[in-house]
Amino acid sequence: MLPYKSLIHLDKARSVPVFIQLGDQLLQLIRTGTLPAGQRLPGTRQLATLLGIHRQTVVAAYDEGLAQGWLDSRPGSGTYVAAHVQEARPQSLPASASAENALPAAQPVGNRQTPGYAFATGPHLIRPVMTSLTGLRLDDGFPDIRLAPMDELSRSYRSYFRWGDPQRHFGYGDTKGHPLLREQLTQHLNETRGLQITPDNVLITRGSIMGLHLTAQVLLRAGDVFVMGESSWAGAAMNARQAGATVYTVPVDEQGLDVDALARLCAEQPVRMVYVTPHHHYPTTVTLRADRRIRLLQLAERWGFAIVEDDYDYDFHYLSRPILPLASADRQGMVVYVGSLTKSIAPAFRIGYVVAPTDLIDELARLRRIIDRQGDPMLEFAIGQLLKNGDLKRHFRKALRTYHARRDHVCALLTDQLADEVRFTKPDGGLAVWATFRSDIDPVAVVERAHKHGLSLADGLSHDLPGRRFNSTRLGFASSTEAELDACVAILRKAVQAGR
């Protein structure tokens, strides 16, 4: 007989029932070949005595093995390892019979780090996951969730449960998004962005990054040329590379993307897609100049490339009426307009959208179907209701006034307290200031010192280019009150001047 007392170690103090522990360890012995196919197991009384447990515990463990097909009961003979279990190479028995060197219980797959098979990794996907910071912070440009219309949203959620047919509400919905949200969002975009679209031109997604991913997967193929600004959002490049495209960059200056450099690139090789954030370029916040906008559309028409316009914070512009997006002037269907309500409400509410010609929207919806099937109908309905009854528009106006005041406040603080150390241009819109430290100041050291005093901010290294250091970072102001901004800049000033 095998030394079961040495091979099986049960811990009654664990939350896992003892019969499950016993069943798992028997299964492990079968998998390793210690208990080969056809091996007779001890009787239930015998094994219970050996292990010092109740006989019914052994019975329950054997029943579990029988139910899962690992064991086989032969009337009048006993319980055996099932004959169909594939033979495995037996492991050597422990040198001494003690609980310390007993075989461990079977470990769940989730506890393993390396799978038993090979797979390709994508270096372009390795990037820290950005999370919302707590405490004092000058973040990447997040909204203040304390301003979000939570009460109104809660009422809209409740109305979802009271309105209409439950079968329709809680069954499968339209892959393109809830009809109410698509209708209301269409009206909102036409009124505020100068678009001329119908709900058929709109696909609701879980944030703008999903819209960008779907667009890249549909429009890009291996070897295609994808162009973006030298300094730009890393998520766009990640999606392009994931689709197999080759990423090229062109310079970005105080007037936005250098379209002359783009024109020279188009003359050298075929360009398939150009990614831009023209309203407030990420990360520098500059606005693409009007003549460059016209030229960009002309280049797209001439060379036949798609423009992906990521308008991630259009709703927050502080100079009268914001400049209309490229999509508003697109007459040849060259622009794929991607946006999000994440920055407008709160990051947890994953509502984004893609606006494009209907043929592309149909194809994006077909691809989305095999990834996500549909979005969140309840959330989409609730946001649609907020648009319909005006609550969301009122929130936009309130948030815009608040963020405008906070922008002015943080810029005044930086000018007053760090004029010699930090250079910046007051942004026309957006939720962050692009700040450049004096060349002899190390942002990494500044961040480390600031952290020690309770202030979180980024060192900006992720925005640098190979061989070129901007010595800059984004200082998000929207998520902090003016009093909190006072404390933030005071700590930042100490952290900067402590390095002298």
XYZ file of C-alpha atoms in Angstrom:
500
model
C 0.000 0.000 0.000
C 1.145 3.538 -0.742
C 2.053 5.700 2.296
C -1.161 7.735 2.157
C -0.529 9.221 5.576
C 2.670 10.771 4.215
C 1.286 11.723 0.811
C -1.869 13.443 2.045
C -1.828 16.395 4.400
C -5.159 17.786 5.563
C -5.598 21.052 7.427
C -8.865 21.301 9.351
C -8.172 24.964 10.129
C -8.529 25.946 6.462
C -11.782 27.348 5.127
C -11.797 24.672 2.396
C -13.834 21.620 3.539
C -11.697 18.599 4.415
C -13.414 16.332 1.874
C -12.523 18.791 -0.907
C -8.922 18.949 0.302
C -8.791 15.148 0.242
C -10.376 14.951 -3.214
C -7.971 17.571 -4.610
C -4.930 15.768 -3.234
C -6.087 12.404 -4.570
C -6.540 14.049 -7.947
C -3.026 15.461 -7.731
C -1.650 11.985 -7.008
C -3.514 10.685 -10.063
C -2.237 13.491 -12.281
C 1.368 12.921 -11.260
C 1.112 9.171 -11.797
C 1.616 8.270 -8.138
C -1.834 6.680 -8.351
C -1.849 5.066 -11.826
C -4.887 4.021 -13.833
C -6.492 0.918 -12.328
C -4.925 1.429 -8.878
C -7.200 0.257 -6.076
C -7.794 2.815 -3.342
C -8.076 1.908 0.351
C -11.521 1.282 1.728
C -13.250 4.276 3.234
C -12.870 3.032 6.812
C -9.234 2.129 6.293
C -8.310 5.509 4.764
C -10.306 7.375 7.418
C -8.336 5.570 10.131
C -5.013 6.284 8.418
C -5.762 9.997 8.092
C -7.601 10.451 11.401
C -10.812 11.745 9.842
C -14.448 10.662 9.765
C -15.370 7.911 7.320
C -18.103 10.052 5.750
C -15.420 12.590 4.792
C -13.670 9.904 2.755
C -16.990 8.795 1.277
C -17.689 12.393 0.185
C -14.217 12.701 -1.371
C -14.623 9.405 -3.257
C -18.093 10.464 -4.444
C -16.601 13.692 -5.804
C -13.960 11.707 -7.705
C -16.613 9.367 -9.078
C -18.751 12.277 -10.210
C -15.817 13.896 -12.014
C -14.779 10.641 -13.664
C -11.382 10.239 -12.020
C -12.469 7.251 -9.959
C -14.412 4.094 -10.740
C -16.508 2.034 -8.311
C -16.599 -1.724 -8.782
C -19.355 -3.420 -6.746
C -17.973 -5.986 -4.330
C -14.402 -4.998 -5.125
C -13.797 -1.359 -4.119
C -12.887 2.022 -5.579
C -10.234 2.328 -8.285
C -8.504 5.012 -10.317
C -10.488 5.069 -13.547
C -8.983 2.900 -16.293
C -9.365 5.634 -18.896
C -7.067 8.005 -16.996
C -4.007 8.528 -19.168
C -0.829 7.058 -17.754
C 1.612 9.598 -16.399
C 5.233 9.252 -15.391
C 5.220 8.429 -11.659
C 7.119 10.750 -9.380
C 9.525 9.374 -6.842
C 8.093 8.921 -3.392
C 9.414 11.190 -0.669
C 12.593 9.997 0.989
C 10.951 10.026 4.398
C 7.366 9.723 5.447
C 6.549 13.067 7.023
C 4.012 15.813 6.549
C 6.786 18.303 5.743
C 7.682 16.589 2.458
C 4.195 15.452 1.511
C 2.991 16.318 -1.980
C 1.141 19.647 -1.968
C -2.499 19.858 -2.828
C -3.324 20.656 -6.441
C -2.709 24.350 -7.069
C -5.284 26.393 -9.007
C -4.145 27.615 -12.399
C -4.445 31.188 -11.128
C -1.558 30.594 -8.728
C 0.832 29.784 -11.562
C 2.988 32.432 -13.207
C 4.120 30.558 -16.291
C 1.701 28.544 -18.453
C 2.646 25.174 -19.835
C 2.520 26.461 -23.410
C 4.244 29.176 -25.390
C 2.655 32.457 -26.478
C 3.909 35.666 -28.015
C 4.153 38.755 -25.838
C 3.722 42.291 -27.128
C 6.400 44.678 -25.847
C 4.295 47.580 -27.114
C 1.606 46.637 -24.580
C 3.898 47.027 -21.586
C 2.879 50.342 -20.103
C 1.901 51.283 -16.546
C -1.841 51.351 -15.978
C -2.938 54.839 -15.043
C -5.213 54.996 -12.010
C -6.931 57.883 -10.287
C -4.783 59.221 -7.473
C -5.997 59.952 -3.968
C -4.908 62.702 -1.622
C -3.155 65.788 -2.957
C -2.404 65.364 -6.647
C -1.538 67.099 -9.872
C -2.664 64.273 -12.133
C -2.739 63.712 -15.892
C -5.897 65.764 -16.279
C -8.769 63.897 -14.643
C -12.209 65.323 -13.872
C -13.407 65.978 -10.339
C -15.844 63.160 -9.689
C -17.309 65.197 -6.825
C -18.934 67.353 -9.497
C -20.523 64.422 -11.334
C -24.355 64.474 -11.433
C -24.693 61.365 -9.281
C -28.208 62.082 -7.978
C -29.535 62.709 -11.477
C -27.769 59.610 -12.766
C -29.219 57.545 -9.940
C -32.739 58.705 -10.833
C -32.149 57.802 -14.471
C -30.966 54.351 -13.445
C -34.114 53.799 -11.387
C -36.315 54.879 -14.266
C -34.756 52.133 -16.376
C -36.346 49.534 -14.116
C -39.769 51.156 -14.297
C -39.982 52.029 -17.974
C -40.886 49.807 -20.901
C -40.733 46.090 -21.548
C -38.442 44.120 -19.128
C -37.686 41.578 -21.850
C -36.342 44.366 -24.012
C -34.523 46.113 -21.179
C -32.691 43.111 -19.794
C -32.191 41.062 -22.926
C -29.730 41.529 -25.753
C -29.594 44.998 -27.235
C -28.279 46.762 -30.292
C -24.560 46.188 -30.828
C -24.221 49.841 -31.822
C -25.528 51.082 -28.491
C -28.809 52.002 -26.825
C -31.074 53.821 -29.307
C -31.897 56.587 -26.826
C -28.259 57.462 -26.242
C -27.407 57.322 -29.930
C -30.324 59.623 -30.726
C -29.551 62.117 -27.952
C -25.816 62.033 -28.556
C -26.388 62.686 -32.254
C -28.432 65.765 -31.410
C -25.814 66.918 -28.879
C -22.904 66.503 -31.302
C -24.765 68.259 -34.106
C -25.552 71.210 -31.825
C -22.156 71.550 -30.139
C -19.683 70.245 -32.747
C -21.306 71.379 -35.981
C -21.653 67.799 -37.201
C -24.388 66.754 -39.603
C -24.992 63.146 -38.654
C -27.769 60.697 -37.856
C -27.812 57.912 -35.241
C -26.671 55.541 -37.997
C -23.332 57.357 -37.947
C -22.785 56.631 -34.235
C -21.362 53.600 -32.434
C -21.366 53.660 -28.627
C -18.252 52.119 -27.074
C -16.754 51.582 -23.643
C -14.584 54.670 -23.743
C -12.684 56.282 -26.597
C -9.880 53.723 -26.428
C -12.289 50.968 -27.466
C -13.373 53.078 -30.415
C -9.751 53.591 -31.408
C -9.024 49.869 -31.036
C -11.955 48.848 -33.224
C -11.022 51.440 -35.862
C -7.393 50.283 -35.931
C -8.406 46.644 -36.252
C -10.739 47.374 -39.169
C -8.647 49.899 -41.102
C -5.054 48.814 -40.463
C -3.200 45.795 -41.783
C 0.327 44.528 -41.254
C 2.832 46.963 -42.711
C 0.431 49.895 -43.049
C 1.841 53.316 -42.142
C 0.275 54.961 -39.087
C 1.287 58.566 -38.384
C 1.005 60.560 -35.165
C 2.726 63.484 -33.487
C 6.172 62.969 -31.963
C 4.637 63.683 -28.593
C 1.244 62.058 -28.452
C -0.956 59.632 -26.560
C 0.804 56.293 -26.175
C -2.477 54.369 -26.364
C -2.840 55.300 -30.030
C 0.573 53.887 -30.920
C -0.149 50.732 -28.921
C -3.314 50.070 -30.896
C -1.596 50.724 -34.215
C 1.220 48.328 -33.422
C -1.251 45.727 -32.177
C -2.891 45.868 -35.619
C 0.501 45.299 -37.240
C 1.033 48.831 -38.522
C 4.347 50.681 -38.605
C 4.259 53.865 -36.537
C 5.815 57.050 -37.927
C 5.916 60.387 -36.127
C 6.031 63.994 -37.308
C 6.960 67.060 -35.250
C 4.513 68.986 -33.075
C 5.102 72.668 -32.326
C 3.190 75.537 -30.730
C 0.663 75.380 -33.604
C 0.042 71.639 -33.377
C 0.923 68.862 -35.816
C 3.434 69.818 -38.534
C 1.334 69.102 -41.634
C 4.179 70.091 -43.971
C 6.247 67.239 -42.534
C 3.225 64.982 -42.980
C 2.952 66.055 -46.633
C 6.599 65.145 -47.235
C 6.035 61.736 -45.633
C 2.974 61.116 -47.839
C 5.068 61.872 -50.935
C 7.611 59.246 -49.869
C 5.308 56.355 -49.014
C 1.600 55.463 -48.708
C 0.051 56.574 -45.425
C -2.984 54.665 -44.197
C -3.998 56.539 -41.036
C -3.145 59.758 -39.189
C -4.030 60.154 -35.506
C -4.566 63.666 -34.144
C -5.878 65.418 -31.049
C -6.343 68.823 -32.727
C -8.467 70.590 -30.141
C -6.002 70.217 -27.261
C -3.005 68.204 -28.366
C -1.994 65.533 -25.884
C 0.169 66.062 -23.894
C 1.129 69.677 -24.702
C -2.473 71.079 -24.870
C -1.762 73.228 -27.996
C -4.538 73.739 -30.557
C -4.042 72.832 -34.219
C -4.014 76.084 -36.193
C -6.879 76.701 -38.634
C -4.798 76.627 -41.808
C -3.187 73.356 -40.730
C -6.635 71.851 -40.190
C -7.628 72.708 -43.754
C -4.337 71.371 -45.099
C -4.707 68.131 -43.153
C -8.130 67.471 -44.671
C -6.762 68.275 -48.127
C -3.883 65.834 -47.646
C -6.309 63.116 -46.553
C -8.403 63.625 -49.678
C -5.361 63.689 -51.951
C -3.525 60.681 -50.515
C -6.524 58.685 -49.313
C -5.623 58.173 -45.662
C -8.069 58.104 -42.756
C -7.880 60.766 -40.066
C -8.691 59.551 -36.567
C -9.673 62.649 -34.607
C -9.575 61.999 -30.864
C -11.551 64.833 -29.263
C -11.058 63.653 -25.701
C -11.876 66.926 -23.882
C -13.803 69.086 -26.337
C -16.371 70.045 -23.695
C -13.782 71.996 -21.693
C -12.630 75.030 -23.649
C -12.265 78.389 -21.893
C -12.174 80.901 -24.756
C -15.713 81.709 -25.926
C -16.805 79.161 -28.511
C -14.385 76.241 -29.020
C -12.944 75.560 -32.453
C -15.096 73.063 -34.306
C -13.598 69.614 -34.900
C -12.151 68.455 -38.204
C -15.170 66.193 -38.595
C -17.427 69.236 -38.947
C -15.595 70.270 -42.137
C -15.176 66.759 -43.566
C -17.086 66.452 -46.832
C -15.429 63.328 -48.253
C -15.799 60.933 -45.300
C -12.090 60.996 -44.373
C -12.482 61.564 -40.610
C -13.246 58.993 -37.926
C -14.332 61.080 -34.944
C -13.695 59.455 -31.554
C -14.862 60.931 -28.272
C -15.766 60.082 -24.725
C -17.927 61.208 -21.836
C -15.384 59.816 -19.371
C -13.650 63.151 -18.804
C -16.992 64.940 -18.773
C -18.534 62.825 -16.005
C -16.222 60.310 -14.308
C -13.728 57.681 -15.536
C -15.774 54.837 -14.051
C -18.596 55.523 -16.501
C -17.220 53.910 -19.641
C -19.107 55.725 -22.372
C -17.312 56.582 -25.586
C -18.402 56.889 -29.196
C -17.229 56.685 -32.781
C -18.728 58.896 -35.483
C -18.047 57.838 -39.068
C -19.754 57.019 -42.387
C -22.376 54.332 -41.919
C -20.482 51.635 -43.838
C -17.584 51.880 -41.406
C -19.908 52.041 -38.378
C -21.595 48.828 -39.555
C -18.242 47.052 -39.844
C -17.061 48.336 -36.460
C -20.294 47.055 -34.922
C -19.759 43.623 -36.478
C -16.268 43.466 -34.989
C -17.464 44.776 -31.640
C -20.015 41.959 -31.551
C -17.318 39.281 -31.229
C -15.435 41.241 -28.568
C -18.060 42.724 -26.282
C -21.439 41.913 -27.967
C -22.905 45.148 -26.628
C -22.247 47.860 -24.093
C -24.021 48.553 -20.818
C -27.654 49.229 -21.763
C -28.568 50.537 -18.304
C -25.734 53.051 -18.202
C -26.300 54.069 -21.810
C -30.015 54.600 -21.142
C -29.255 56.625 -18.019
C -26.785 58.884 -19.848
C -29.269 59.237 -22.693
C -31.905 60.382 -20.227
C -29.504 62.953 -18.737
C -28.912 64.340 -22.215
C -32.597 64.340 -23.047
C -33.765 66.206 -19.940
C -30.841 68.650 -19.941
C -29.146 67.461 -16.741
C -25.916 66.585 -18.510
C -25.759 69.901 -20.339
C -26.241 71.714 -17.022
C -23.431 69.612 -15.595
C -21.171 70.557 -18.504
C -21.814 74.258 -17.890
C -21.178 73.936 -14.151
C -18.030 71.870 -14.617
C -16.738 74.264 -17.283
C -17.087 77.251 -14.922
C -15.400 75.334 -12.121
C -12.510 74.051 -14.208
C -12.050 77.482 -15.787
C -11.605 79.005 -12.327
C -9.245 76.224 -11.278
C -7.156 76.679 -14.422
C -6.781 80.380 -13.715
C -5.992 79.669 -10.071
C -3.267 77.098 -10.671
C -1.678 79.222 -13.396
C -1.581 82.208 -11.030
C 0.017 80.019 -8.348
C 2.662 78.697 -10.720
C 3.447 82.220 -11.926
C 3.642 83.600 -8.404
C 5.589 80.790 -6.731
C 7.574 79.040 -9.473
C 8.151 81.632 -12.183
C 11.916 81.024 -12.206
C 11.680 77.242 -12.187
C 8.663 76.313 -14.315
C 7.673 77.580 -17.747
C 4.185 77.060 -19.195
C 1.549 78.535 -21.474
C -1.926 78.933 -20.027
C -3.988 76.330 -21.911
C -7.052 77.470 -23.838
C -8.852 74.337 -22.699
C -8.449 70.893 -21.250
C -7.843 69.767 -17.696
C -4.054 70.050 -17.340
C -1.126 72.454 -17.736
C 1.933 71.371 -19.743
C 4.743 72.537 -17.487
C 8.452 72.558 -18.395
C 11.050 72.615 -15.631
C 14.256 74.609 -15.910
C 16.989 72.532 -17.531
C 18.965 72.089 -14.310
C 15.926 70.690 -12.457
C 15.422 66.912 -12.422
C 11.674 66.102 -12.545
C 12.301 62.599 -11.189
C 13.936 63.987 -8.062
C 11.175 66.587 -7.734
C 8.514 63.879 -7.860
C 10.314 61.795 -5.234
C 10.558 64.749 -2.850
C 6.931 65.730 -3.488
C 5.745 62.204 -2.719
C 7.418 62.376 0.678
C 5.281 65.418 1.474
C 2.025 63.827 0.277
C 1.764 65.160 -3.287
C 1.365 62.807 -6.243
C 2.363 63.836 -9.756
C 4.082 62.295 -12.785
C 7.694 62.886 -13.784
C 6.775 63.205 -17.470
C 9.392 60.729 -18.693
C 6.734 58.783 -20.613
C 6.339 61.794 -22.926
C 10.041 62.021 -23.814
C 11.389 61.027 -27.221
C 14.426 58.846 -27.921
C 17.451 61.066 -27.423
C 15.314 64.068 -26.486
C 14.088 65.004 -23.031
C 11.318 67.558 -22.682
C 11.846 67.978 -18.921
C 8.092 68.525 -18.840
C 5.024 66.992 -17.295
C 1.269 67.474 -17.173
C -0.096 69.139 -14.041
C -3.784 68.296 -13.852
C -5.835 70.904 -12.004
C -9.456 69.902 -12.588
C -9.728 67.192 -9.930
C -8.612 69.495 -7.087
C -10.367 72.380 -5.382
C -8.653 75.758 -5.219
C -7.678 75.113 -1.591
C -6.214 71.772 -2.594
C -4.343 73.430 -5.446
C -2.854 75.884 -2.945
C -1.471 72.964 -0.953
C -0.303 71.138 -4.089
C 1.691 74.042 -5.489
C 3.168 74.837 -2.067
C 4.531 71.286 -1.841
C 5.698 71.394 -5.457
C 7.578 74.625 -4.738
C 9.362 73.046 -1.761
C 10.192 69.954 -3.811
C 11.630 72.033 -6.656
C 13.628 74.449 -4.501
C 14.969 71.717 -2.213
C 17.143 70.559 -5.106
C 19.116 73.784 -5.296
